[in-house]
Short mmCIF file of C-alpha atoms in Angstrom, two decimals:
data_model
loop_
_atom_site.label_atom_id
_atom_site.label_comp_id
_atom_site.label_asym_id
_atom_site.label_seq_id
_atom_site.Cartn_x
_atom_site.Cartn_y
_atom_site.Cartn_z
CA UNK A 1 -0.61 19.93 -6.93
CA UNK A 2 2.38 19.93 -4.80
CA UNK A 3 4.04 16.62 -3.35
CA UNK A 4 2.05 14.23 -1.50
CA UNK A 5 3.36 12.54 1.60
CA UNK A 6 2.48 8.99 1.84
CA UNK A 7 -0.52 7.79 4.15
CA UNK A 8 -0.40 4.42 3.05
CA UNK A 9 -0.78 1.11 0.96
CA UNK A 10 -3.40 -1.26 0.33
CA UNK A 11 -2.68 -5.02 -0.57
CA UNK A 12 -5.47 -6.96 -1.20
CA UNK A 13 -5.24 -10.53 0.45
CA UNK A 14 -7.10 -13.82 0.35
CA UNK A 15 -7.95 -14.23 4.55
CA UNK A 16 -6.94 -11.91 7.39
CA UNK A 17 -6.08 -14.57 9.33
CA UNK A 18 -3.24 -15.89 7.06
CA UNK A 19 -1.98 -12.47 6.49
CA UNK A 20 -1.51 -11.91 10.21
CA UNK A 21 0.28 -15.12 10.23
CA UNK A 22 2.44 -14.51 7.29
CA UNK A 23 3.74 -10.92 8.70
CA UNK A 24 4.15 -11.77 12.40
CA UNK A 25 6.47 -14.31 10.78
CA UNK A 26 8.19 -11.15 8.81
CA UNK A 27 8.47 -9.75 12.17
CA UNK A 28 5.75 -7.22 12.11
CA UNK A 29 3.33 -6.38 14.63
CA UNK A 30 -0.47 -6.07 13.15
CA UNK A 31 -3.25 -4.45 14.77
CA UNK A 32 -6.74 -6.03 15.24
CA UNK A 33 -8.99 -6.58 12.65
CA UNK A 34 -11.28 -3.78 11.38
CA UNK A 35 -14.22 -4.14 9.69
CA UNK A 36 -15.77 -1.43 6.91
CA UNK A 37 -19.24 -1.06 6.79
CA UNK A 38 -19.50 -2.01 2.57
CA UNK A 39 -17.81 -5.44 3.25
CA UNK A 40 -14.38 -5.19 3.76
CA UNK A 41 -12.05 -5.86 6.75
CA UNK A 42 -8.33 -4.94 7.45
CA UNK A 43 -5.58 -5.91 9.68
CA UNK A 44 -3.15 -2.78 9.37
CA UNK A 45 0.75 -2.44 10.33
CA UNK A 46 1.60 1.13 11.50
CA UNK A 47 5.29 2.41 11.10
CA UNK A 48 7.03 4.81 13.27
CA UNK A 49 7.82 7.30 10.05
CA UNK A 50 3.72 7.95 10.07
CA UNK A 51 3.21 5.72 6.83
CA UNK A 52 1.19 2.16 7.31
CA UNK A 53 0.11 -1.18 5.38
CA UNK A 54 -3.49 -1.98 5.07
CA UNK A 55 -4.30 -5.45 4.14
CA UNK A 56 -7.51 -5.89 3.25
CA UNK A 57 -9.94 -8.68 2.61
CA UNK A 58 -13.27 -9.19 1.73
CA UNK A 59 -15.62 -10.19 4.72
CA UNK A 60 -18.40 -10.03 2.97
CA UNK A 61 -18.04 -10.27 -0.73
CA UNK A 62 -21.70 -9.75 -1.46
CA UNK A 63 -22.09 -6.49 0.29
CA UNK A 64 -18.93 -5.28 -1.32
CA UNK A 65 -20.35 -5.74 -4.86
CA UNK A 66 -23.40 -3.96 -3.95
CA UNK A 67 -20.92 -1.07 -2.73
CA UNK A 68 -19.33 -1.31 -6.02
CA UNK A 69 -22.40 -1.03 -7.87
CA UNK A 70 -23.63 2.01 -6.09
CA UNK A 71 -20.03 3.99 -7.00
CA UNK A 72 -17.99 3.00 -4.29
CA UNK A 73 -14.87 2.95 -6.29
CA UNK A 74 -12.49 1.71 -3.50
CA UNK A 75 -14.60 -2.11 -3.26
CA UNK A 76 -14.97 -1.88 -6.78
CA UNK A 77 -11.68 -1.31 -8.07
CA UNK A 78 -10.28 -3.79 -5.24
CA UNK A 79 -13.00 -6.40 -6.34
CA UNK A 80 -11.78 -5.96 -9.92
CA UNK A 81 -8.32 -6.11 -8.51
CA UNK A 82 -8.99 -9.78 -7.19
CA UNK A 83 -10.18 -11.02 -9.81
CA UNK A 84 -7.30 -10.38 -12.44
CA UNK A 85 -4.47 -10.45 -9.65
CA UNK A 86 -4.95 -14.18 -8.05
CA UNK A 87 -6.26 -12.33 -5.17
CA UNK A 88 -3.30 -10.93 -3.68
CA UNK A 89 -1.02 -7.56 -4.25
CA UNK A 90 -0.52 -4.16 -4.16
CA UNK A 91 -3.31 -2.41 -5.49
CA UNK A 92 -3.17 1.41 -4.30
CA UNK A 93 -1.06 4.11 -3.13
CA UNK A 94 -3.13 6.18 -0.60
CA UNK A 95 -2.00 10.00 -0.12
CA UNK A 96 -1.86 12.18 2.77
CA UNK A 97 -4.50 15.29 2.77
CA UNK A 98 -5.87 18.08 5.27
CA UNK A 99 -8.88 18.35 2.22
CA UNK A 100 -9.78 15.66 -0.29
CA UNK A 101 -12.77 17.55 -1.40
CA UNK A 102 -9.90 19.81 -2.69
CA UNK A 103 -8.03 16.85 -4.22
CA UNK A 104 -11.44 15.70 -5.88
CA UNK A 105 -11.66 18.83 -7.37
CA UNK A 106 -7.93 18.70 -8.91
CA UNK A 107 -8.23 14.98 -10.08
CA UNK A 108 -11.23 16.00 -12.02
CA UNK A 109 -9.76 19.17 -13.30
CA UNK A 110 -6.44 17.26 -14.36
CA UNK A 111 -8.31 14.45 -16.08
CA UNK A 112 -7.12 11.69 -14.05
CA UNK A 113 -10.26 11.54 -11.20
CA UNK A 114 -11.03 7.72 -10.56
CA UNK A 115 -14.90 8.63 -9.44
CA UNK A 116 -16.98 9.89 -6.72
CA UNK A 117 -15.44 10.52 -2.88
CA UNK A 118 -16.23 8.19 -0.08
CA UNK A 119 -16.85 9.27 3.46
CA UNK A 120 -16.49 6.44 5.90
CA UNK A 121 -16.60 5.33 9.40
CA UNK A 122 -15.68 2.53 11.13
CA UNK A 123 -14.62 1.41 14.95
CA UNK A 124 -10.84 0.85 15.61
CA UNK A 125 -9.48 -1.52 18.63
CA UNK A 126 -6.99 -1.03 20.00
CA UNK A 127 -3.99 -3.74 21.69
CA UNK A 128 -5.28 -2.76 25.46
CA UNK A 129 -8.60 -3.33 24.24
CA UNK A 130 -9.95 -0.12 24.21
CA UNK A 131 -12.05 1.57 21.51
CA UNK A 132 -12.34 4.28 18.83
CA UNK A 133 -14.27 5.47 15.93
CA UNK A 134 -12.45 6.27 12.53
CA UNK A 135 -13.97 8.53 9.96
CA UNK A 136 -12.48 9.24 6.59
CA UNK A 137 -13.01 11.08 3.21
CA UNK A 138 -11.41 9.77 0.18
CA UNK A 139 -10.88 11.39 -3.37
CA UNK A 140 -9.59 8.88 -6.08
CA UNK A 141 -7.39 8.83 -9.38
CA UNK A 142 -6.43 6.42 -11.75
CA UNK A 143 -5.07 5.89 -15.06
CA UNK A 144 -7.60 4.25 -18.06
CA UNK A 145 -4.86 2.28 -18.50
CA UNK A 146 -3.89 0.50 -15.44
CA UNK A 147 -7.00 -1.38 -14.33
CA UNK A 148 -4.60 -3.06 -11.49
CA UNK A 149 -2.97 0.15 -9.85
CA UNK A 150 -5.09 3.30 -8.56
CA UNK A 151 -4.27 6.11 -5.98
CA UNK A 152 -6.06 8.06 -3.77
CA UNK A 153 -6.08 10.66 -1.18
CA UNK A 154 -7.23 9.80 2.61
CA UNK A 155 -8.28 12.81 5.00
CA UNK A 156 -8.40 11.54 8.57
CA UNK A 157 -11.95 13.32 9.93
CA UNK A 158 -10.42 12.47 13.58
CA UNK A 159 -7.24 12.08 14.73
CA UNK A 160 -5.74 8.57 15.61
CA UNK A 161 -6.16 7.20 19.04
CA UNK A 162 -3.18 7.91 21.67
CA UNK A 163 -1.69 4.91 23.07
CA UNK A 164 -0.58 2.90 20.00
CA UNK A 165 2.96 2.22 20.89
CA UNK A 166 2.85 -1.06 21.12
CA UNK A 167 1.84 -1.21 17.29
CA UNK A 168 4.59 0.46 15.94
CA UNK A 169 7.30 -1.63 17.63
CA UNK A 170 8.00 -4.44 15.49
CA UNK A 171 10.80 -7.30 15.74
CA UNK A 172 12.18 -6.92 12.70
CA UNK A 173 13.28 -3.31 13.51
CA UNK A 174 11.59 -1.80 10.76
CA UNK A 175 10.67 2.18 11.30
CA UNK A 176 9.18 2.97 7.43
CA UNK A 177 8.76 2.59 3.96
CA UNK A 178 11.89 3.72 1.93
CA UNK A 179 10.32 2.92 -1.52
CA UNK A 180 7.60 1.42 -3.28
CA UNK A 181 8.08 -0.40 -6.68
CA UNK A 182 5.91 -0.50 -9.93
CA UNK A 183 6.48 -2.11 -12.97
CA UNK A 184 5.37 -1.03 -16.59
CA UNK A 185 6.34 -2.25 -19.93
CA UNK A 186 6.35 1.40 -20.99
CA UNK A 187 7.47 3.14 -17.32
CA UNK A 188 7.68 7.14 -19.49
CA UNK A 189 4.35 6.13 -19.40
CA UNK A 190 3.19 6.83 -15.56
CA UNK A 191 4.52 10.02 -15.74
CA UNK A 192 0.81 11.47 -16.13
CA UNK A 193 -0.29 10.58 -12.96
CA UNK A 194 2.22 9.95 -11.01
CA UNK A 195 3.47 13.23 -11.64
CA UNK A 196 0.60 14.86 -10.50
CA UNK A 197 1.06 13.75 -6.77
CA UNK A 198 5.05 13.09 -6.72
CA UNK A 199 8.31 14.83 -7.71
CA UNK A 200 9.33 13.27 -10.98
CA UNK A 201 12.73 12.35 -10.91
CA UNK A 202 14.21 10.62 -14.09
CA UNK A 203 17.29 8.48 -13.68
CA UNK A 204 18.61 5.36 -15.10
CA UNK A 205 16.96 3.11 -13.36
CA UNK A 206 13.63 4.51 -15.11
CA UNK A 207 11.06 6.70 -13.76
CA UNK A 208 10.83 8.06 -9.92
CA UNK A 209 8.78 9.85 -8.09
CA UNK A 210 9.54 11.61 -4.26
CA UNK A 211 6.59 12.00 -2.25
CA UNK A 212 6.64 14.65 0.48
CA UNK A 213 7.57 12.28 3.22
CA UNK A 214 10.58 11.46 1.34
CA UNK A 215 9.13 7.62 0.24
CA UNK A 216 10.13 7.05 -3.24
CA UNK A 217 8.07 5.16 -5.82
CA UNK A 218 9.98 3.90 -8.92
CA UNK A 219 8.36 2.42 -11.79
CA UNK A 220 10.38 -0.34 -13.77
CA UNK A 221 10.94 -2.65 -16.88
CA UNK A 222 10.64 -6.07 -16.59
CA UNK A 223 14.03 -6.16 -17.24
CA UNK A 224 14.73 -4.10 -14.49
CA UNK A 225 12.60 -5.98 -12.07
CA UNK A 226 14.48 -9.45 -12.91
CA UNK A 227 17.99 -7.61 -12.84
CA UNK A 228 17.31 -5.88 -9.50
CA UNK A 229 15.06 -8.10 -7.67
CA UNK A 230 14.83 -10.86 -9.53
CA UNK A 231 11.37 -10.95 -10.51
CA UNK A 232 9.93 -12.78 -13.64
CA UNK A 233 7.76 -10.05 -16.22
CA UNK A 234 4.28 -8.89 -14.75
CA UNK A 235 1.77 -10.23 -16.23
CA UNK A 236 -0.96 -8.08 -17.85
CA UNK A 237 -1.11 -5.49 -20.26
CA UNK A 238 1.12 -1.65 -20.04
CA UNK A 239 -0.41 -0.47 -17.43
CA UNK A 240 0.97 0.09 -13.95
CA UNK A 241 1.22 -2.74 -11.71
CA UNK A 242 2.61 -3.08 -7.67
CA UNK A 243 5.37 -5.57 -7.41
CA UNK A 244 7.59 -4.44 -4.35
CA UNK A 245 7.52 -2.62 -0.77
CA UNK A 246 10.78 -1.31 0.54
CA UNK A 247 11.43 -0.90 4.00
CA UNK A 248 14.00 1.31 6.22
CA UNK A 249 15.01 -0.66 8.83
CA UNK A 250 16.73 0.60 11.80
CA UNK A 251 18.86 -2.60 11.68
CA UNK A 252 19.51 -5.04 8.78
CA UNK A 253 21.26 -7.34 10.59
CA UNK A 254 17.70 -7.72 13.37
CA UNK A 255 15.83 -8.17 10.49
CA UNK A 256 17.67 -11.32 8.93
CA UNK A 257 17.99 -12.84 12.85
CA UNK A 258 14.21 -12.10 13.05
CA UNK A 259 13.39 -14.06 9.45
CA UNK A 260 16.04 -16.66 9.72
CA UNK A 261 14.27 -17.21 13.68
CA UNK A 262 11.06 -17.41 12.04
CA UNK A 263 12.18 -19.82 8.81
CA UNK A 264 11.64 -17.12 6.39
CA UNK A 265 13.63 -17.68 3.17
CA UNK A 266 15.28 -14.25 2.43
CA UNK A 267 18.21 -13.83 -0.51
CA UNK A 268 21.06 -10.66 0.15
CA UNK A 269 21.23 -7.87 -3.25
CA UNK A 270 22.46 -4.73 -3.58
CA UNK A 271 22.77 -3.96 0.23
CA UNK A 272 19.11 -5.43 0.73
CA UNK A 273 17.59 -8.21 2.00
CA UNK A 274 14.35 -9.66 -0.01
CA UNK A 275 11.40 -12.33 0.61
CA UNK A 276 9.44 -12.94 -2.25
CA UNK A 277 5.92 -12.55 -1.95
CA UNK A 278 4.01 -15.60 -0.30
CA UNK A 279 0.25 -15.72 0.83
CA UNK A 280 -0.40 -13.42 2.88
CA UNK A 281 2.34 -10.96 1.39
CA UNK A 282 1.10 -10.70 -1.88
CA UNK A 283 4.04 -8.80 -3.64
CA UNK A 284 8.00 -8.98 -2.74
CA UNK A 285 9.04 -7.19 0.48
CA UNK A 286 12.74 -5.77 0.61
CA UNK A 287 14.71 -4.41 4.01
CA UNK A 288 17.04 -1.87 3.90
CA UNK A 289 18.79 0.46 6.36
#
């Protein structure tokens, strides 16, 4: 397969409500809620480099389970996700596709096909109050042995609504994700299936991956991950695991005014500014420019 761009990223959270809180504090601006139809509900942030954040809760547990149990794989592996993560993370790098049916095909054919597609709908508000329907087909992989990390594909069946300009200005002066970051107490490890969606790109910081959209996603040592951004060892087995978002910022020096306005604790390293993950954030969120 050639190199995916990067649609987006799903972080589980406890309430939407909380989340909203937590990253209008970060200075982002987050769209209305939207609710699934097996149980789940999502408040997304959309970037101006195409790529968005989709935290997503569970508005009705019960249905969700009975989603899971019929082969929806994105409830179940998000349930299972909850359960051994406190609730709160990075659990999936979503891809960019014209045809997932396609990309089902190739998962399977590669060995690394998480289960059956999922075709979707569900209604989108947007900030002037006016509303949408948004369809989707989704093809999944995933690695045996990372039962916390997962990717799929997401085809858009319609386009996205006009008239969203006012969600992808945010105070903070962010414009896109610059990286993503993974740890792995074996990192030569997620070559497999990383490899298959990303340019593999081997330096000494440990394995990296391009997508098409030019968003890296590096997979680290704990060692790396304490040196770098100062994060204790993931807990878990070798798998893969999501510990870090990176964002380009048009402006470093907006963002800290916009988290120091807002009583965010942020620390400077290596040219970055970082918040460590807090309800409602679920994993470490770096600023860049």
């Amino acid at each position: 397969m050639n190199a995916r761009a990067i649609d987006h990223l799903v972080l589980p959270v406890k309430d939407l409500a909380a989340t909203r809180a937590r990253l209008g504090d970060l200075g982002f601006t987050v769209a209305p809620d939207a609710l699934h139809p097996f149980g789940t509900a999502n408040a997304c942030v959309f970037l101006r480099d195409g790529s968005y954040l989709e935290p997503l809760a569970f508005a009705n547990r019960r249905q969700a389970a009975a989603a899971a149990k019929r082969g929806n794989v994105f409830t179940a592996r998000n349930l299972a996700f909850c359960r051994t993560r406190h609730r709160e993370g990075l659990s999936a790098i979503v891809l960019a596709t014209d045809d997932a049916e396609a990309d089902h095909a190739a998962f399977t054919a590669q060995g690394i096909s998480g289960g059956e597609m999922l075709e979707f709908a569900r209604p989108m508000k947007l900030p002037d109050g006016t509303e949408s329907e948004a369809r989707f087909r989704l093809a999944f992989a995933a690695d045996s042995q990372s039962p916390d990390f997962f990717l799929f594909s997401c085809q858009r069946l319609n386009p996205l609504p006009s008239g969203r300009e006012e969600l992808l200005s945010h105070a903070n002066a962010v414009i896109g994700i610059s990286e993503i970051i993974l740890g792995a107490s074996q990192p030569d490890a997620a070559v497999p299936l990383l490899a298959q969606v990303f340019e593999h790109e081997q330096d000494e910081l440990g394995a990296g991956f391009v997508a098409a959209n030019g968003v890296r996603t590096r997979v680290m040592s704990d060692d790396d991950l304490g040196l770098h951004f100062l994060l204790p060892p993931q807990a878990g087995g070798e798998g893969l695991q999501g510990c870090a978002v990176i964002f380009k910022t048009a402006d470093l020096a907006v963002t800290e005014i916009t988290l120091a306005a807002n009583d965010v604790a942020f620390i400077r390293r290596e040219g970055r500014v970082l918040v460590s993950a807090a309800p409602g954030q679920g994993v470490l969120f770096g600023f860049e420019e």
